[in-house]
Amino acid sequence: MRVGRAIGKTEGEVAMSMMSQIRDRCNPEMPPALCSDGNDSYPEAMLATWGTVPEYSGRGRPPTRKQPHPEWKCIQVTKHRSGSRLTGISYKVVYGDPEDVIKLMGINNSYVERTNLTSRQMNGRMVRKTLSYSKDEEMLKASCILEDWIYNLTRPVKSLRLEVNDGKRKWQPRSPAMAAGLTDHIWTLKELMTMVVVPTTCRG
């Protein structure tokens, strides 16, 4: 289920925003295993968000640079192309034991690329080299929020369906929100757009 995304003008801003969201929503102490492309912004943001400065041993200059934890797992997967053809894939383990990292995550980022493709199919503002490509950050954020709501609540995802065999149908379609236990049915767009969100707190 999509729970938001990082948006920024540069890859570095996106990486820092994403790591901050993960830290605040998932684990403030330890980053999750990370698989990224060859851009160094993500491992650097990982270090800036969760890294710690080692304690001073009393000798030499006091350390000032943050260091990763030995249990971190981070791998970079880079695809090499010649024109439109894929010519090879290289990978580099940035944090963690190379054998453990590769065994856990493999050496591809196909899940991330599949998510990006779905996003571009649903949201014209995410498509490069078109007239619909978003140039305003505020409108891009708004369109991405709407896209996430539509994806989570109104779209049945084939990989989430359940086998029921009740005589009338073999499969029960489910949306990401249904799989997460947040709703019991697939919403219509009308239902989504006319929903009134009741504030949980009041400001006095």
mmCIF file of C-alpha atoms in Angstrom:
data_model
loop_
_atom_site.group_PDB
_atom_site.id
_atom_site.type_symbol
_atom_site.label_atom_id
_atom_site.label_comp_id
_atom_site.label_asym_id
_atom_site.label_seq_id
_atom_site.Cartn_x
_atom_site.Cartn_y
_atom_site.Cartn_z
ATOM 1 C CA MET A 1 0.000 0.000 0.000
ATOM 2 C CA ARG A 2 1.269 3.464 -0.864
ATOM 3 C CA VAL A 3 1.626 5.738 2.151
ATOM 4 C CA GLY A 4 3.019 8.858 0.514
ATOM 5 C CA ARG A 5 6.065 9.741 -1.497
ATOM 6 C CA ALA A 6 8.987 12.112 -1.461
ATOM 7 C CA ILE A 7 8.899 15.063 -3.840
ATOM 8 C CA GLY A 8 11.662 17.608 -4.375
ATOM 9 C CA LYS A 9 13.438 19.662 -7.004
ATOM 10 C CA THR A 10 16.625 17.565 -6.870
ATOM 11 C CA GLU A 11 17.408 13.910 -6.252
ATOM 12 C CA GLY A 12 19.158 14.892 -3.029
ATOM 13 C CA GLU A 13 16.031 16.632 -1.698
ATOM 14 C CA VAL A 14 13.895 13.631 -2.645
ATOM 15 C CA ALA A 15 16.268 11.219 -0.901
ATOM 16 C CA MET A 16 16.361 13.236 2.337
ATOM 17 C CA SER A 17 12.583 13.657 2.348
ATOM 18 C CA MET A 18 12.054 9.935 1.769
ATOM 19 C CA MET A 19 14.442 8.920 4.555
ATOM 20 C CA SER A 20 12.780 11.350 6.964
ATOM 21 C CA GLN A 21 9.374 9.845 6.206
ATOM 22 C CA ILE A 22 10.689 6.309 6.713
ATOM 23 C CA ARG A 23 12.322 7.281 10.005
ATOM 24 C CA ASP A 24 9.197 9.003 11.339
ATOM 25 C CA ARG A 25 6.720 6.335 10.192
ATOM 26 C CA CYS A 26 8.668 3.091 10.513
ATOM 27 C CA ASN A 27 11.781 2.970 12.667
ATOM 28 C CA PRO A 28 13.610 5.918 14.229
ATOM 29 C CA GLU A 29 16.532 3.692 15.256
ATOM 30 C CA MET A 30 17.373 1.601 12.182
ATOM 31 C CA PRO A 31 16.835 2.113 8.424
ATOM 32 C CA PRO A 32 15.235 -0.643 6.355
ATOM 33 C CA ALA A 33 17.192 -2.603 3.758
ATOM 34 C CA LEU A 34 17.584 -0.321 0.748
ATOM 35 C CA CYS A 35 18.001 -1.081 -2.944
ATOM 36 C CA SER A 36 18.530 1.943 -5.181
ATOM 37 C CA ASP A 37 19.958 2.813 -8.580
ATOM 38 C CA GLY A 38 23.455 4.177 -9.018
ATOM 39 C CA ASN A 39 22.599 7.601 -7.586
ATOM 40 C CA ASP A 40 24.579 8.197 -4.381
ATOM 41 C CA SER A 41 21.901 10.490 -2.925
ATOM 42 C CA TYR A 42 20.028 7.632 -1.241
ATOM 43 C CA PRO A 43 22.925 5.986 0.643
ATOM 44 C CA GLU A 44 24.116 9.468 1.657
ATOM 45 C CA ALA A 45 20.642 10.421 2.916
ATOM 46 C CA MET A 46 20.472 7.103 4.761
ATOM 47 C CA LEU A 47 23.723 7.956 6.528
ATOM 48 C CA ALA A 48 22.644 11.531 7.284
ATOM 49 C CA THR A 49 19.335 10.351 8.776
ATOM 50 C CA TRP A 50 20.396 7.352 10.879
ATOM 51 C CA GLY A 51 24.175 7.584 11.084
ATOM 52 C CA THR A 52 25.904 8.309 14.395
ATOM 53 C CA VAL A 53 29.210 9.930 15.266
ATOM 54 C CA PRO A 54 31.504 7.424 17.056
ATOM 55 C CA GLU A 55 32.439 8.124 20.652
ATOM 56 C CA TYR A 56 35.747 9.879 21.174
ATOM 57 C CA SER A 57 38.446 7.433 22.257
ATOM 58 C CA GLY A 58 40.676 10.143 23.727
ATOM 59 C CA ARG A 59 43.336 9.919 21.037
ATOM 60 C CA GLY A 60 43.785 12.184 18.057
ATOM 61 C CA ARG A 61 41.072 14.427 16.764
ATOM 62 C CA PRO A 62 37.506 13.814 17.942
ATOM 63 C CA PRO A 63 35.410 12.165 15.184
ATOM 64 C CA THR A 64 32.891 14.429 13.482
ATOM 65 C CA ARG A 65 31.593 12.343 10.565
ATOM 66 C CA LYS A 66 28.599 10.057 10.938
ATOM 67 C CA GLN A 67 29.184 6.338 10.441
ATOM 68 C CA PRO A 68 26.784 3.543 9.381
ATOM 69 C CA HIS A 69 25.806 0.691 11.678
ATOM 70 C CA PRO A 70 27.240 -2.753 10.808
ATOM 71 C CA GLU A 71 23.717 -4.212 10.515
ATOM 72 C CA TRP A 72 22.641 -1.817 7.767
ATOM 73 C CA LYS A 73 21.915 -3.277 4.327
ATOM 74 C CA CYS A 74 22.168 -1.125 1.213
ATOM 75 C CA ILE A 75 22.871 -2.090 -2.395
ATOM 76 C CA GLN A 76 23.082 -0.050 -5.588
ATOM 77 C CA VAL A 77 21.971 -1.636 -8.869
ATOM 78 C CA THR A 78 22.979 0.167 -12.052
ATOM 79 C CA LYS A 79 21.679 -0.717 -15.503
ATOM 80 C CA HIS A 80 23.929 0.052 -18.464
ATOM 81 C CA ARG A 81 22.350 0.831 -21.823
ATOM 82 C CA SER A 82 23.418 1.444 -25.366
ATOM 83 C CA GLY A 83 20.650 3.499 -26.885
ATOM 84 C CA SER A 84 17.449 1.694 -25.872
ATOM 85 C CA ARG A 85 19.126 -1.682 -25.353
ATOM 86 C CA LEU A 86 20.148 -3.036 -21.967
ATOM 87 C CA THR A 87 23.779 -4.109 -22.183
ATOM 88 C CA GLY A 88 24.500 -5.093 -18.604
ATOM 89 C CA ILE A 89 23.811 -4.723 -14.887
ATOM 90 C CA SER A 90 26.366 -3.914 -12.199
ATOM 91 C CA TYR A 91 25.874 -3.723 -8.463
ATOM 92 C CA LYS A 92 27.698 -2.391 -5.436
ATOM 93 C CA VAL A 93 27.024 -3.200 -1.792
ATOM 94 C CA VAL A 94 27.304 0.125 0.052
ATOM 95 C CA TYR A 95 26.453 -0.968 3.616
ATOM 96 C CA GLY A 96 26.452 -4.408 5.173
ATOM 97 C CA ASP A 97 28.037 -7.784 4.544
ATOM 98 C CA PRO A 98 28.015 -8.369 0.740
ATOM 99 C CA GLU A 99 26.827 -11.983 0.976
ATOM 100 C CA ASP A 100 24.015 -11.165 3.417
ATOM 101 C CA VAL A 101 22.841 -8.139 1.431
ATOM 102 C CA ILE A 102 22.738 -9.944 -1.917
ATOM 103 C CA LYS A 103 21.057 -12.991 -0.398
ATOM 104 C CA LEU A 104 18.354 -10.814 1.175
ATOM 105 C CA MET A 105 17.640 -8.397 -1.657
ATOM 106 C CA GLY A 106 19.061 -9.901 -4.844
ATOM 107 C CA ILE A 107 20.600 -7.621 -7.441
ATOM 108 C CA ASN A 108 17.637 -5.994 -9.143
ATOM 109 C CA ASN A 109 15.246 -3.137 -8.433
ATOM 110 C CA SER A 110 12.358 -4.429 -10.556
ATOM 111 C CA TYR A 111 9.755 -3.830 -7.822
ATOM 112 C CA VAL A 112 10.637 -0.149 -7.641
ATOM 113 C CA GLU A 113 10.618 0.155 -11.430
ATOM 114 C CA ARG A 114 7.213 -1.573 -11.596
ATOM 115 C CA THR A 115 5.835 0.957 -9.093
ATOM 116 C CA ASN A 116 7.292 3.851 -11.095
ATOM 117 C CA LEU A 117 5.734 2.511 -14.304
ATOM 118 C CA THR A 118 2.315 2.197 -12.672
ATOM 119 C CA SER A 119 2.641 5.739 -11.355
ATOM 120 C CA ARG A 120 3.466 7.143 -14.782
ATOM 121 C CA GLN A 121 0.556 5.275 -16.361
ATOM 122 C CA MET A 122 -1.867 6.750 -13.827
ATOM 123 C CA ASN A 123 -0.408 10.235 -13.480
ATOM 124 C CA GLY A 124 0.436 12.252 -16.589
ATOM 125 C CA ARG A 125 2.465 14.710 -14.528
ATOM 126 C CA MET A 126 5.032 11.960 -13.900
ATOM 127 C CA VAL A 127 5.636 11.240 -17.599
ATOM 128 C CA ARG A 128 8.866 12.696 -18.944
ATOM 129 C CA LYS A 129 9.191 14.623 -22.205
ATOM 130 C CA THR A 130 5.483 15.387 -22.580
ATOM 131 C CA LEU A 131 3.378 18.534 -22.364
ATOM 132 C CA SER A 132 1.724 17.158 -19.223
ATOM 133 C CA TYR A 133 5.024 16.853 -17.297
ATOM 134 C CA SER A 134 4.609 18.748 -14.026
ATOM 135 C CA LYS A 135 6.610 21.937 -13.582
ATOM 136 C CA ASP A 136 4.946 23.200 -10.399
ATOM 137 C CA GLU A 137 5.900 21.382 -7.189
ATOM 138 C CA GLU A 138 2.649 22.184 -5.357
ATOM 139 C CA MET A 139 0.484 20.807 -8.164
ATOM 140 C CA LEU A 140 2.728 17.758 -8.493
ATOM 141 C CA LYS A 141 2.258 16.979 -4.793
ATOM 142 C CA ALA A 142 -1.523 17.359 -5.131
ATOM 143 C CA SER A 143 -1.708 15.073 -8.163
ATOM 144 C CA CYS A 144 0.463 12.441 -6.461
ATOM 145 C CA ILE A 145 -1.740 12.468 -3.354
ATOM 146 C CA LEU A 146 -4.838 11.959 -5.518
ATOM 147 C CA GLU A 147 -3.089 9.178 -7.425
ATOM 148 C CA ASP A 148 -2.202 7.385 -4.187
ATOM 149 C CA TRP A 149 -5.790 7.579 -2.951
ATOM 150 C CA ILE A 150 -7.119 6.224 -6.256
ATOM 151 C CA TYR A 151 -4.544 3.424 -6.311
ATOM 152 C CA ASN A 152 -5.110 2.378 -2.696
ATOM 153 C CA LEU A 153 -8.904 2.534 -2.601
ATOM 154 C CA THR A 154 -10.376 2.162 -6.093
ATOM 155 C CA ARG A 155 -8.052 -0.201 -7.974
ATOM 156 C CA PRO A 156 -8.158 -3.983 -7.572
ATOM 157 C CA VAL A 157 -4.631 -5.395 -7.676
ATOM 158 C CA LYS A 158 -4.344 -8.866 -9.162
ATOM 159 C CA SER A 159 -1.540 -9.984 -6.839
ATOM 160 C CA LEU A 160 -3.725 -9.140 -3.792
ATOM 161 C CA ARG A 161 -6.836 -11.107 -4.786
ATOM 162 C CA LEU A 162 -8.049 -13.981 -2.613
ATOM 163 C CA GLU A 163 -9.232 -17.400 -3.752
ATOM 164 C CA VAL A 164 -12.794 -17.961 -2.520
ATOM 165 C CA ASN A 165 -14.434 -20.718 -4.633
ATOM 166 C CA ASP A 166 -17.961 -19.868 -3.449
ATOM 167 C CA GLY A 167 -19.667 -21.251 -6.543
ATOM 168 C CA LYS A 168 -20.241 -17.862 -8.125
ATOM 169 C CA ARG A 169 -16.680 -16.711 -8.446
ATOM 170 C CA LYS A 170 -13.225 -18.098 -7.906
ATOM 171 C CA TRP A 171 -11.415 -14.957 -6.820
ATOM 172 C CA GLN A 172 -12.239 -11.995 -4.616
ATOM 173 C CA PRO A 173 -10.641 -8.831 -6.007
ATOM 174 C CA ARG A 174 -8.983 -6.619 -3.410
ATOM 175 C CA SER A 175 -7.508 -3.143 -3.353
ATOM 176 C CA PRO A 176 -4.378 -2.294 -1.339
ATOM 177 C CA ALA A 177 -6.589 -0.660 1.302
ATOM 178 C CA MET A 178 -8.625 -3.876 1.615
ATOM 179 C CA ALA A 179 -5.451 -5.928 2.007
ATOM 180 C CA ALA A 180 -4.323 -3.538 4.754
ATOM 181 C CA GLY A 181 -7.655 -3.940 6.582
ATOM 182 C CA LEU A 182 -8.704 -0.307 6.122
ATOM 183 C CA THR A 183 -11.896 -0.978 4.151
ATOM 184 C CA ASP A 184 -14.127 -3.914 3.213
ATOM 185 C CA HIS A 185 -14.836 -3.045 -0.426
ATOM 186 C CA ILE A 186 -13.392 -1.458 -3.553
ATOM 187 C CA TRP A 187 -14.427 2.180 -3.661
ATOM 188 C CA THR A 188 -15.858 4.020 -6.646
ATOM 189 C CA LEU A 189 -14.381 7.335 -7.744
ATOM 190 C CA LYS A 190 -17.626 9.035 -6.759
ATOM 191 C CA GLU A 191 -17.380 7.557 -3.275
ATOM 192 C CA LEU A 192 -13.783 8.727 -2.983
ATOM 193 C CA MET A 193 -14.396 12.267 -4.225
ATOM 194 C CA THR A 194 -17.491 12.813 -2.062
ATOM 195 C CA MET A 195 -16.021 11.411 1.154
ATOM 196 C CA VAL A 196 -15.914 13.885 4.030
ATOM 197 C CA VAL A 197 -12.961 13.377 6.384
ATOM 198 C CA VAL A 198 -13.882 14.067 9.992
ATOM 199 C CA PRO A 199 -11.019 15.738 11.917
ATOM 200 C CA THR A 200 -9.740 13.647 14.805
ATOM 201 C CA THR A 201 -8.622 16.668 16.832
ATOM 202 C CA CYS A 202 -9.963 20.155 17.284
ATOM 203 C CA ARG A 203 -7.850 23.261 17.489
ATOM 204 C CA GLY A 204 -8.968 25.679 20.115
#
